[in-house]
Amino acid sequence: MKTRKSLKIENISLIIACILFVCMFIAGSAVYDHFGSAATFLNLFNDNAYLIVVAVGITFVLLTGGIDISVSSVVAFTCVFSAYLLEKGWSAVIVIPLVLAVGLFNGFLIGYCVQEYRIQPFIITLASQFLLRGMCAVVSTISIPIDNAFYKEAALNKISFKFGRTNAKLYIYVFLALCIVFLAYYILKYTRFGRTVYAIGSNELSAGYMGLNVKWVKIGVYMISSFCAALGGIIFSFYTLAGYSLQNMGMELDAISSAVIGGTLLTGGVGNVLGSVVGVLIQGVIQTIVTYQNLNAWWTRVTIAALLCLFIILQRFISIRADKQKGKG
Amino acid sequence: MENTILRMEHIYKEYPGVKALNDVAFSLRAGEIHALLGENGAGKSTLIKVLTGVESKNAGTIEMDGKEISPKRPVDAQNAGISTVYQEVNLCPDLSVAENVFIGRELRKGMRIDWKRIHEKTRELLKDFGLSINVEERLDNYSVAVQQMIAIARAVDVKAKVLILDEPTSSLSAQEVKRLFDIMRMLRERGMGIIFVTHFLDQVYEVSDRITVLRNGTYIGTYDADKLPMIELVGKMIGKDYESLEAIPKLSGDRENVEELLRIENGTTGAITDISLSIGRGEVTGFSGLLGSGRSETARLIFGADRMTSGRTVMEGKEESIRNPLDAILHDIAFCPEDRKKEGIVGDLTIRENIVIALQSKRGVLHKISRKEADEIAERLIKELAIKTPSADQKIKNLSGGNQQKVLLARWLATDPKLLILDEPTRGIDVGAKAEIQKIVVELAKKGMSCVFISSELEEMERCCSKMFVLRNKKIVGELYGEEISQSAIMRLIAGEENV
């Protein structure tokens, strides 16, 4: 029997993702002036805080082997609906819990359909995506600006750091996002709920036979995903101070690809949220480089597509090799 | 009854159209190994499922320690002290060994899971089982045998009073089985009641104290293992005399007067070298030998599944080149592979579709088999082979193992082959179905078809074969005909003693 602790697939992917991130950042710094600074680094968080939250949420679903393509619509609906309510004069104290509750409820419905009616998660979340995107337009087809004191406060409050001569800042809502990351990490690693998520992704039937509460955990992951999307929507409305029905089209794919690049297997059971965060940061760096290079913004997507292919093939390769080694041993 | 811990009485369970359990009783004492036996479809698995809360019963009572329980979910059964290790290892391959043992009842430090203590406890626990492995490693880095031990460790550590082992030995080697039995005896010493479900009758006698037999969903009886001879046990399981099962008409096995169908001369593939053999028309030819001796490889050579690098194939006096399975099929050779689930059946297709699939590929995609013709073929073969199914529209995965095997047989018979190769056709199916398949094979040979029969069970080889090649170390080491075929003769050849 071997005693050497072998690297797990997700760890290898995560390490490669980290190395890739560092390399890209260094490369960017070498080529462009003003790139290699703490400000650029922290801006990755400022600009992508909402995506981090959404990616972390969707990671729960992916870990069970499911998928949730409704998140971008949840984000958009949250933005539009809260902008609409705030415009009507509602208080932020009511609006924020309300849209979060909408997110939770959406997640519950999805989870319930997936679990009780055995509906493919892809189809039911597609339905949810259409529904909420449509509801955005029902609320308003034009962009609604947000002019709420609390939102403005949240949007502009930041903490500045001094690094030598340069100044770098981190907005308050980034800390909210980081709290979510930490909480998610803790839940996945140190609670039964979290471990059940992995067990379901690894072998759902076994998880049931082992006496785990498959039903509620499966509903739970969709609730978490949708809740995080709603929270991401709130952060996004801090970021843009507006709600527009067509914003964030296709963002669910950014979130999914972040998770995959960070080592989460779409078949479930393998991965963690830190990987998803690194995945988001890698996309952020690519976006920044594309901006510096003055390229069309779609080049971000092209690069990410290439990376995604690379990582999926890499994961396949690693797991095939692992199988072969097992065959020998 | 002395300290009976589990008592099930008047259990009824009905599926649409099938009475799976009909007034079944079962009781288990503390500190005994109790074998639960029956053919496929006798209701063993259903009884286990009812007991563990996977299915719910229609009527009847289950008592644990004198208290009535009615488990609705697996977790209910676990809480009542009933743990199960299923046939297919039911653990999570992506999780660590330790986590697989402890998930669902994690050790905690405050709110959080205490991984350090879990790892330590698992190491201790597995030491009892004679396993010293890295408990932080992913489960699927270990062999099925080790995984099974881990599954048992998990089951035992739930503080179970009743442990159910459902076909635990079907994927283990002889040595691993021995280790498993040691563990079972150890657990029995500790006062645990063990329900042992298996197909291997000799294993039943090796460890069991009592035996309960089910047949067709009804309770036949419970017996002390040492007072029930195996012949009687088999009789109770299949409901007919063992004698009638023995009586398979022997083929003559004439060395001289057999018309040759196929001859391989000096056949060599990557796996085997220099195989020469001849298969006669209307004979059952056996390939005997230990696992890995080259039996299956020889069959694959004939079928063209492994490419011949040198040597030649002569069929009906003409040299033919059979380079791939399709060539073989076009030459009227059929091959039933060893692993039924993996290589044979297409679970989600109906019986009819499973039967005509080979015929369709033989005719080519352009000559579609009409629904009417498919119906006729399916109906005829279902009747001929006595496949137990309500209709040809049934999905094959809903059939028992023995009936699935018959469908596979039917699939090849539909192509009307001259040579039928059967690799372990009776593995994992019950005694009655085994005998039926053996009988079918012999009858086919009588009608003029040639069969190649491969099996690890010498007894069944002795019964069916009229001619036998014995292999050792990828070579043919002996040839036996008719009356010469006996278990001792085969074993002498396998063991390497010359001059039979």
PDB file of C-alpha atoms in Angstrom, chain A residues 1-6 8-10 186 188-193 195-196 198-213 265 268-270 322-323 326, chain B residues 49 54 73-75 78 86 89-96 99-100 103-106 108-109 111-115 131-134 136-138 140-142 146 154 179:
ATOM      1  CA  MET A   1       0.000   0.000   0.000  1.00  0.00           C
ATOM      2  CA  LYS A   2       1.280   3.400  -0.794  1.00  0.00           C
ATOM      3  CA  THR A   3       1.458   5.936   1.952  1.00  0.00           C
ATOM      4  CA  ARG A   4       2.634   8.915  -0.059  1.00  0.00           C
ATOM      5  CA  LYS A   5      -0.103  11.453  -0.242  1.00  0.00           C
ATOM      6  CA  SER A   6      -0.769  11.895  -3.903  1.00  0.00           C
ATOM      7  CA  LYS A   8      -5.660  15.201  -5.972  1.00  0.00           C
ATOM      8  CA  ILE A   9      -7.011  16.218  -9.342  1.00  0.00           C
ATOM      9  CA  GLU A  10      -8.596  19.367  -8.014  1.00  0.00           C
ATOM     10  CA  TYR A 186     -16.016  26.532   5.658  1.00  0.00           C
ATOM     11  CA  LEU A 188     -17.983  22.776   2.183  1.00  0.00           C
ATOM     12  CA  LYS A 189     -15.101  21.555   4.262  1.00  0.00           C
ATOM     13  CA  TYR A 190     -16.348  21.447   7.819  1.00  0.00           C
ATOM     14  CA  THR A 191     -20.066  20.774   7.807  1.00  0.00           C
ATOM     15  CA  ARG A 192     -22.106  17.709   7.027  1.00  0.00           C
ATOM     16  CA  PHE A 193     -24.089  19.716   4.508  1.00  0.00           C
ATOM     17  CA  ARG A 195     -19.561  16.992   2.662  1.00  0.00           C
ATOM     18  CA  THR A 196     -22.919  15.699   1.508  1.00  0.00           C
ATOM     19  CA  TYR A 198     -19.419  16.196  -2.463  1.00  0.00           C
ATOM     20  CA  ALA A 199     -20.918  12.797  -1.709  1.00  0.00           C
ATOM     21  CA  ILE A 200     -23.893  13.489  -3.982  1.00  0.00           C
ATOM     22  CA  GLY A 201     -21.610  14.595  -6.782  1.00  0.00           C
ATOM     23  CA  SER A 202     -19.445  11.539  -6.336  1.00  0.00           C
ATOM     24  CA  ASN A 203     -22.256   8.991  -6.259  1.00  0.00           C
ATOM     25  CA  GLU A 204     -25.756  10.095  -5.487  1.00  0.00           C
ATOM     26  CA  LEU A 205     -27.104   6.598  -4.968  1.00  0.00           C
ATOM     27  CA  SER A 206     -24.376   5.769  -2.459  1.00  0.00           C
ATOM     28  CA  ALA A 207     -24.961   9.013  -0.637  1.00  0.00           C
ATOM     29  CA  GLY A 208     -28.571   7.971  -0.166  1.00  0.00           C
ATOM     30  CA  TYR A 209     -27.594   4.501   0.984  1.00  0.00           C
ATOM     31  CA  MET A 210     -25.150   6.022   3.461  1.00  0.00           C
ATOM     32  CA  GLY A 211     -28.081   7.704   5.107  1.00  0.00           C
ATOM     33  CA  LEU A 212     -27.267  11.223   3.978  1.00  0.00           C
ATOM     34  CA  ASN A 213     -30.057  13.684   3.401  1.00  0.00           C
ATOM     35  CA  LEU A 265     -15.384  18.820 -12.388  1.00  0.00           C
ATOM     36  CA  GLY A 268     -19.433  16.577  -9.612  1.00  0.00           C
ATOM     37  CA  GLY A 269     -17.646  15.476  -6.485  1.00  0.00           C
ATOM     38  CA  VAL A 270     -14.380  17.283  -7.134  1.00  0.00           C
ATOM     39  CA  ALA A 322      -4.710   8.306 -12.466  1.00  0.00           C
ATOM     40  CA  ASP A 323      -6.846   5.426 -13.720  1.00  0.00           C
ATOM     41  CA  LYS A 326      -4.460   2.425 -10.400  1.00  0.00           C
TER      42      LYS A 326
ATOM     43  CA  LYS B  49     -34.559  -3.599   0.497  1.00  0.00           C
ATOM     44  CA  VAL B  54     -35.022   1.318   0.347  1.00  0.00           C
ATOM     45  CA  ARG B  73     -35.458   5.488   4.291  1.00  0.00           C
ATOM     46  CA  PRO B  74     -31.987   3.949   4.602  1.00  0.00           C
ATOM     47  CA  VAL B  75     -31.205   6.326   7.442  1.00  0.00           C
ATOM     48  CA  GLN B  78     -29.283   2.705  10.237  1.00  0.00           C
ATOM     49  CA  TYR B  86     -24.452  -3.679  -0.953  1.00  0.00           C
ATOM     50  CA  VAL B  89     -19.709  -1.013  -3.297  1.00  0.00           C
ATOM     51  CA  ASN B  90     -21.851   1.905  -2.268  1.00  0.00           C
ATOM     52  CA  LEU B  91     -19.360   4.508  -1.256  1.00  0.00           C
ATOM     53  CA  CYS B  92     -18.273   7.781  -2.814  1.00  0.00           C
ATOM     54  CA  PRO B  93     -15.183   7.317  -4.977  1.00  0.00           C
ATOM     55  CA  ASP B  94     -14.161  10.981  -4.872  1.00  0.00           C
ATOM     56  CA  LEU B  95     -14.115  11.259  -1.100  1.00  0.00           C
ATOM     57  CA  SER B  96     -11.284  10.144   1.135  1.00  0.00           C
ATOM     58  CA  GLU B  99     -14.645  10.434   5.039  1.00  0.00           C
ATOM     59  CA  ASN B 100     -16.367   7.468   3.498  1.00  0.00           C
ATOM     60  CA  ILE B 103     -19.735  10.840   6.594  1.00  0.00           C
ATOM     61  CA  GLY B 104     -23.192  11.228   8.038  1.00  0.00           C
ATOM     62  CA  ARG B 105     -21.980  10.907  11.641  1.00  0.00           C
ATOM     63  CA  GLU B 106     -18.931  13.116  11.646  1.00  0.00           C
ATOM     64  CA  ARG B 108     -17.097  17.381  15.616  1.00  0.00           C
ATOM     65  CA  LYS B 109     -15.131  19.943  17.502  1.00  0.00           C
ATOM     66  CA  MET B 111     -19.532  23.228  15.112  1.00  0.00           C
ATOM     67  CA  ARG B 112     -16.917  22.053  12.684  1.00  0.00           C
ATOM     68  CA  ILE B 113     -15.952  18.604  11.538  1.00  0.00           C
ATOM     69  CA  ASP B 114     -12.843  17.421  13.312  1.00  0.00           C
ATOM     70  CA  TRP B 115     -10.869  15.918  10.446  1.00  0.00           C
ATOM     71  CA  LEU B 131      -5.764  -2.710   6.632  1.00  0.00           C
ATOM     72  CA  SER B 132      -3.023  -0.151   7.026  1.00  0.00           C
ATOM     73  CA  ILE B 133      -3.688   2.320   4.251  1.00  0.00           C
ATOM     74  CA  ASN B 134      -3.550   6.057   3.853  1.00  0.00           C
ATOM     75  CA  GLU B 136      -6.668  10.557   3.521  1.00  0.00           C
ATOM     76  CA  GLU B 137      -6.329   9.100   0.041  1.00  0.00           C
ATOM     77  CA  ARG B 138      -9.241   9.129  -2.365  1.00  0.00           C
ATOM     78  CA  ASP B 140     -11.051   5.035  -5.743  1.00  0.00           C
ATOM     79  CA  ASN B 141      -7.292   4.709  -5.494  1.00  0.00           C
ATOM     80  CA  TYR B 142      -7.873   1.378  -3.781  1.00  0.00           C
ATOM     81  CA  VAL B 146     -10.221  -2.841  -0.072  1.00  0.00           C
ATOM     82  CA  ARG B 154     -18.276   1.908   7.894  1.00  0.00           C
ATOM     83  CA  ARG B 179      -9.979 -12.387   4.847  1.00  0.00           C
TER      84      ARG B 179
END
